[in-house]
């Protein structure tokens, strides 16, 4: 009873005075349905099962905390890559800083324009995958995003796209509270890469819904922003068809609180779904949470979850990952690994790996470890003349390598690896 009242009070305070964005009939219906889901579920508290390791109070509060701006001398990430740039500044589309949204094999629109049309392909995706992802675990913050998002992009890939699309989220207002929602539809046989970079806001809520049709391929590489005081909750919902590929990788630096949820549903035979992440955290104010749910509902499919966290000076890392194999999903190959490298005795890694299997011809495994730098390897490098801090950085990069290897594009992986080396050097 006390928990129910707490959730009701939290939800009422957050929704007080909220009015839904206006759009075409289908968009209004999707938003109203999402708001009804929020009201029925209630916003999360730390007493919810999937939030017991992460306190959502700052994400659900009516008034968001501020976040000081972070300045650095590094150039833009992926600047050497030929890409289509789409820029948002504190959640507002910046047309002057963005490239032309027309590209071969791509249809790109702002969400605000798509939801104003009476007939649009996004109707079959927007809020639909998020609603499917509410079972068996409720994700009220994702529903809140669907209800309240005023902008984002909708992208349809109709062929093999040569240029990645780069969503760039800039943060310039210390009090910005941003909600963005992106929708991607990869048609049969199409192939595209989506990049996401930048801190975005003081408090950032972002959802991504991806539908990959039969034979399609979607590659997603994300680097979450550098602001030390930012707070972010992100959701990725994907529906993956037959003989298709979905691969997502996230690298996270800094931040007070980051919660990344990924919900993948494999519905077609012979599909591949990989989700991976790496984070480096320094200080007691750093809290990073990866929560993943992969459902196998087709034959002869493969999924991989690879997550690595480097933590020190009291930083906290969380991993909650589940593989659900439904009856009939024979010949499933499910792999899950979550590991942390603790560089001191004050940091902590909290892991909750799960397998739920209803088929008998499967190969599923999970593992989770926490440990310190290998003293033998450190001694070996020191004995070869490598300074101690440089040796520790080399071993740290080696630890993160398995996650980075999930990125198929070598140029993107090398850029992220260089940023990791820079971060480790600055924090030595």
XYZ file of C-alpha atoms in Angstrom:
428
model
C 0.000 0.000 0.000
C 2.813 2.411 0.883
C 4.625 1.626 -2.388
C 1.447 2.134 -4.407
C 0.906 5.532 -2.792
C 4.523 6.522 -3.385
C 4.254 5.612 -7.071
C 0.931 7.415 -7.396
C 2.297 10.569 -5.748
C 5.460 10.502 -7.884
C 3.444 10.055 -11.056
C 0.933 12.775 -10.183
C 3.703 15.256 -9.407
C 5.522 14.502 -12.672
C 2.380 14.740 -14.806
C 0.973 17.812 -13.099
C 0.354 20.473 -15.713
C 1.586 18.263 -18.563
C -0.221 18.602 -21.887
C 0.416 16.203 -24.728
C 1.875 17.511 -27.991
C -0.673 17.896 -30.756
C -0.494 16.097 -34.086
C -2.476 14.018 -36.529
C -5.110 11.618 -35.247
C -2.811 8.573 -35.168
C -0.100 10.496 -33.280
C -2.587 11.848 -30.745
C -3.924 8.314 -30.186
C -0.417 6.869 -29.729
C 0.466 9.575 -27.204
C -2.787 9.203 -25.309
C -2.315 5.435 -25.121
C 1.238 5.929 -23.835
C 0.055 8.375 -21.180
C -2.577 5.859 -20.088
C 0.196 3.260 -19.708
C 2.176 5.644 -17.517
C -0.819 6.335 -15.313
C -1.625 2.636 -15.005
C 1.942 1.518 -14.253
C 3.068 4.513 -12.222
C 6.574 5.912 -12.492
C 9.362 3.785 -10.999
C 10.832 4.074 -7.527
C 13.895 2.415 -6.040
C 11.624 -0.250 -4.586
C 10.738 -1.581 -8.039
C 12.528 -4.837 -8.903
C 14.313 -3.495 -11.982
C 15.260 -0.244 -10.248
C 16.616 -1.598 -6.975
C 20.224 -0.857 -8.015
C 19.474 2.593 -9.468
C 17.544 5.418 -7.832
C 15.225 6.979 -10.469
C 14.232 9.973 -8.309
C 16.131 12.559 -10.364
C 14.643 11.105 -13.569
C 11.054 11.238 -12.332
C 11.155 14.519 -10.396
C 8.895 17.281 -11.683
C 11.780 19.761 -11.570
C 15.009 18.493 -13.141
C 18.401 19.100 -11.524
C 20.745 21.465 -13.314
C 23.993 20.340 -14.949
C 27.025 22.540 -15.475
C 28.343 22.694 -19.025
C 31.479 20.720 -19.845
C 34.073 22.166 -22.195
C 36.926 20.281 -23.834
C 39.407 20.875 -26.617
C 38.712 17.651 -28.484
C 37.277 17.858 -31.966
C 33.823 16.453 -32.785
C 33.569 12.692 -32.604
C 33.497 10.916 -35.990
C 34.536 14.191 -37.669
C 36.652 12.295 -40.212
C 33.689 10.150 -41.274
C 31.577 11.207 -44.247
C 28.142 11.322 -42.666
C 24.761 13.052 -42.621
C 24.714 15.323 -39.553
C 21.451 16.131 -37.770
C 21.962 18.530 -34.873
C 19.773 19.187 -31.840
C 20.676 21.889 -29.328
C 19.001 21.279 -25.968
C 16.396 19.249 -27.814
C 15.709 21.850 -30.531
C 16.528 21.014 -34.140
C 19.259 23.277 -35.527
C 18.724 23.441 -39.285
C 21.706 25.725 -39.851
C 24.130 23.269 -38.236
C 22.565 20.206 -39.875
C 23.166 18.759 -43.315
C 20.580 18.388 -46.049
C 18.231 15.642 -44.878
C 17.955 14.080 -48.326
C 20.299 11.168 -49.008
C 20.354 8.219 -51.385
C 18.453 5.289 -49.959
C 17.124 7.331 -47.021
C 13.976 9.203 -46.123
C 14.539 11.497 -43.119
C 12.019 13.785 -41.448
C 11.650 15.503 -38.127
C 9.224 13.773 -35.798
C 7.168 16.953 -35.467
C 6.565 16.940 -39.234
C 5.843 13.210 -39.467
C 3.306 13.266 -36.638
C 1.461 16.159 -38.287
C 0.562 14.034 -41.317
C -2.638 12.018 -41.454
C -0.943 9.173 -43.343
C 2.633 8.202 -42.521
C 4.599 4.943 -42.301
C 5.745 5.888 -38.768
C 2.223 5.125 -37.550
C 3.089 1.406 -37.532
C 6.220 1.932 -35.426
C 5.848 5.010 -33.208
C 4.824 3.860 -29.741
C 4.035 0.386 -31.124
C 7.382 -1.232 -30.336
C 7.556 0.568 -27.001
C 4.118 -0.831 -26.089
C 5.253 -4.357 -27.073
C 8.324 -3.896 -24.884
C 6.240 -3.318 -21.748
C 5.721 -7.083 -21.349
C 6.833 -8.866 -19.251
C 8.712 -5.955 -17.611
C 7.051 -2.561 -17.266
C 9.062 0.413 -18.548
C 7.022 3.485 -17.587
C 9.733 6.027 -18.421
C 9.685 4.764 -22.011
C 5.912 5.234 -22.163
C 6.342 8.727 -20.703
C 8.785 9.499 -23.504
C 6.318 8.333 -26.169
C 3.621 10.505 -24.650
C 5.679 13.677 -24.222
C 8.271 13.719 -27.006
C 7.907 16.800 -29.178
C 10.720 16.110 -31.610
C 13.315 13.695 -32.918
C 13.702 12.094 -36.325
C 11.965 9.400 -38.332
C 14.200 7.546 -40.775
C 13.321 4.986 -43.422
C 16.128 3.120 -45.162
C 15.072 1.798 -48.550
C 18.445 0.564 -49.836
C 22.062 0.067 -48.870
C 23.031 3.463 -47.423
C 26.691 4.441 -47.786
C 26.714 7.411 -45.392
C 25.969 6.968 -41.687
C 23.364 9.254 -40.162
C 24.800 11.116 -37.153
C 22.404 12.515 -34.560
C 24.365 15.145 -32.626
C 22.934 16.263 -29.288
C 24.448 19.504 -27.968
C 23.993 20.848 -24.436
C 24.123 24.615 -23.909
C 21.532 25.325 -21.185
C 22.372 24.241 -17.630
C 18.665 23.688 -16.897
C 17.593 21.923 -20.109
C 15.118 19.052 -19.756
C 14.864 17.262 -23.099
C 12.650 14.475 -24.427
C 13.411 13.142 -27.914
C 11.988 10.148 -29.757
C 13.544 8.627 -32.875
C 11.990 6.049 -35.196
C 13.869 3.934 -37.757
C 12.426 1.526 -40.302
C 14.855 -0.596 -42.319
C 13.076 -2.054 -45.326
C 13.729 -5.571 -46.639
C 17.300 -5.865 -47.887
C 18.239 -2.337 -46.803
C 21.300 -1.490 -44.701
C 22.086 1.625 -42.651
C 24.243 2.915 -39.797
C 23.032 5.339 -37.140
C 25.483 7.305 -34.979
C 24.499 9.212 -31.839
C 26.841 11.593 -30.032
C 26.726 14.336 -27.424
C 25.484 15.021 -23.900
C 22.109 16.451 -25.051
C 20.820 18.118 -21.878
C 20.962 18.474 -18.125
C 18.292 15.755 -18.013
C 17.761 13.714 -21.146
C 15.078 11.190 -22.050
C 15.516 9.549 -25.429
C 13.783 6.606 -27.062
C 14.696 4.790 -30.254
C 12.301 2.394 -31.986
C 13.788 0.267 -34.771
C 12.000 -2.135 -37.095
C 14.326 -4.245 -39.249
C 12.515 -6.070 -42.045
C 13.589 -9.419 -43.480
C 17.131 -9.326 -44.822
C 17.771 -5.822 -43.488
C 20.726 -4.626 -41.430
C 20.886 -1.892 -38.801
C 24.141 -0.771 -37.167
C 24.047 1.611 -34.213
C 27.049 3.266 -32.554
C 26.508 5.706 -29.718
C 28.867 7.794 -27.606
C 27.122 9.354 -24.646
C 28.204 12.860 -23.724
C 30.970 14.152 -21.576
C 29.104 16.456 -19.153
C 29.951 15.411 -15.608
C 26.593 16.384 -14.058
C 24.158 15.200 -16.721
C 21.423 12.641 -16.133
C 20.038 10.452 -18.881
C 17.591 7.620 -19.408
C 17.477 6.007 -22.843
C 15.436 3.211 -24.355
C 15.952 1.196 -27.517
C 13.177 -1.078 -28.768
C 13.819 -3.249 -31.809
C 11.798 -5.769 -33.800
C 14.095 -7.949 -35.898
C 12.899 -9.913 -38.928
C 14.135 -13.029 -40.696
C 17.764 -13.184 -41.853
C 18.281 -9.635 -40.605
C 20.972 -8.037 -38.469
C 20.761 -5.628 -35.554
C 23.943 -4.423 -33.850
C 24.218 -1.688 -31.238
C 27.210 -0.403 -29.276
C 27.345 2.340 -26.634
C 30.357 4.055 -25.081
C 29.729 6.185 -22.001
C 31.973 8.777 -20.360
C 31.191 10.759 -17.235
C 27.704 11.714 -16.045
C 26.012 11.515 -12.653
C 23.401 8.986 -13.756
C 22.963 7.027 -16.967
C 20.367 4.318 -17.475
C 20.355 2.585 -20.867
C 17.590 0.071 -21.542
C 17.579 -2.119 -24.645
C 14.651 -4.392 -25.503
C 15.136 -6.633 -28.529
C 12.503 -8.941 -30.018
C 13.712 -11.461 -32.592
C 10.680 -12.527 -34.617
C 12.207 -13.937 -37.819
C 14.299 -17.064 -38.397
C 18.087 -16.880 -38.892
C 18.397 -13.374 -37.434
C 21.340 -11.875 -35.547
C 21.074 -9.363 -32.683
C 24.071 -7.959 -30.822
C 24.035 -5.296 -28.126
C 27.235 -4.181 -26.424
C 28.561 -1.397 -24.259
C 31.613 -0.012 -22.529
C 31.798 2.647 -19.865
C 34.554 4.323 -17.888
C 33.581 5.993 -14.623
C 35.531 8.023 -12.104
C 34.153 9.195 -8.755
C 31.339 8.493 -6.331
C 28.930 10.597 -8.382
C 29.222 8.246 -11.381
C 26.394 5.698 -11.712
C 25.911 3.712 -14.922
C 23.158 1.145 -15.529
C 22.726 -1.149 -18.546
C 19.439 -3.065 -18.566
C 18.879 -5.443 -21.486
C 16.057 -7.844 -22.408
C 16.387 -10.074 -25.493
C 13.463 -12.258 -26.587
C 14.025 -15.142 -29.016
C 10.791 -16.013 -30.807
C 12.176 -17.617 -33.975
C 14.364 -20.516 -35.096
C 18.154 -20.555 -35.506
C 18.839 -17.038 -34.228
C 21.866 -15.574 -32.486
C 22.085 -12.918 -29.793
C 25.095 -11.467 -27.970
C 25.268 -9.168 -24.964
C 28.784 -7.897 -24.205
C 29.219 -5.249 -21.510
C 32.433 -3.984 -19.922
C 32.762 -1.331 -17.204
C 35.889 0.317 -15.806
C 35.225 1.905 -12.415
C 37.310 3.768 -9.861
C 37.181 6.245 -6.982
C 33.822 4.964 -5.764
C 32.037 4.727 -9.126
C 29.081 2.341 -9.495
C 28.182 0.131 -12.447
C 25.017 -1.933 -12.931
C 24.138 -4.636 -15.437
C 20.745 -6.347 -15.678
C 20.510 -8.653 -18.686
C 18.013 -11.312 -19.642
C 17.642 -13.804 -22.470
C 14.120 -15.188 -22.935
C 13.808 -18.139 -25.306
C 10.200 -18.857 -26.144
C 8.789 -22.291 -26.906
C 9.570 -23.196 -30.481
C 12.643 -20.954 -30.736
C 14.880 -23.945 -31.379
C 18.592 -23.714 -32.239
C 18.903 -20.440 -30.379
C 22.458 -19.275 -29.687
C 22.382 -16.771 -26.825
C 25.535 -15.339 -25.269
C 25.769 -12.865 -22.415
C 28.838 -11.535 -20.618
C 29.113 -8.634 -18.169
C 32.442 -7.760 -16.581
C 33.863 -4.950 -14.511
C 37.401 -3.783 -13.876
C 37.544 -2.208 -10.421
C 40.577 0.036 -10.074
C 40.131 0.545 -6.331
C 38.308 -0.992 -3.372
C 35.635 1.729 -3.200
C 33.933 1.089 -6.555
C 31.208 -1.499 -7.044
C 29.613 -3.513 -9.819
C 26.097 -4.908 -9.390
C 25.020 -7.607 -11.839
C 21.811 -9.540 -12.408
C 22.156 -11.950 -15.369
C 19.113 -14.067 -16.251
C 18.157 -16.898 -18.592
C 14.571 -18.086 -19.139
C 14.343 -20.930 -21.654
C 11.310 -22.822 -22.959
C 12.998 -24.641 -25.869
C 15.211 -27.718 -25.605
C 17.629 -27.334 -28.545
C 19.524 -24.194 -27.534
C 23.011 -23.010 -26.592
C 22.705 -20.203 -24.070
C 25.277 -18.958 -21.587
C 25.854 -16.061 -19.252
C 28.732 -14.954 -17.097
C 29.610 -12.039 -14.893
C 32.918 -11.167 -13.228
C 34.527 -8.364 -11.268
C 38.224 -7.991 -10.714
C 41.258 -5.776 -10.458
C 44.173 -5.217 -12.819
C 46.089 -8.460 -13.432
C 49.210 -8.034 -11.300
C 51.225 -10.504 -13.372
C 50.419 -8.681 -16.609
C 51.190 -5.357 -14.954
C 54.529 -6.670 -13.707
C 55.372 -7.991 -17.161
C 54.799 -4.599 -18.789
C 56.692 -2.806 -16.031
C 59.625 -5.205 -16.471
C 59.723 -4.219 -20.161
C 60.133 -0.561 -19.266
C 56.521 0.577 -19.542
C 55.652 3.181 -16.866
C 53.087 1.957 -14.335
C 50.255 4.295 -15.319
C 50.764 3.652 -19.014
C 50.827 -0.076 -18.349
C 47.569 0.175 -16.413
C 45.974 2.118 -19.273
C 47.086 -0.512 -21.789
C 45.568 -3.300 -19.706
C 42.369 -1.289 -19.306
C 42.052 -0.881 -23.081
C 42.692 -4.602 -23.512
C 39.889 -5.319 -21.048
C 37.457 -3.158 -23.068
C 38.541 -4.629 -26.402
C 35.887 -7.385 -26.580
C 33.088 -4.825 -26.388
C 34.712 -2.530 -28.977
C 35.110 -5.472 -31.337
C 31.322 -5.548 -31.667
C 31.627 -2.432 -33.890
C 31.961 -3.631 -37.489
C 33.191 -0.321 -38.918
C 36.915 -0.092 -38.143
C 37.051 3.695 -38.563
C 34.306 4.210 -35.978
C 35.925 1.749 -33.583
C 39.329 3.435 -33.936
C 37.840 6.870 -33.202
C 36.205 5.586 -30.015
C 39.404 3.780 -29.018
C 41.350 7.047 -29.388
C 38.824 8.848 -27.177
C 39.154 6.133 -24.562
C 42.935 6.506 -24.556
C 42.565 10.263 -24.125
C 40.135 9.852 -21.226
C 42.432 7.403 -19.459
C 45.431 9.699 -19.929
C 43.575 12.700 -18.516
C 42.307 10.719 -15.531
C 45.662 9.109 -14.687
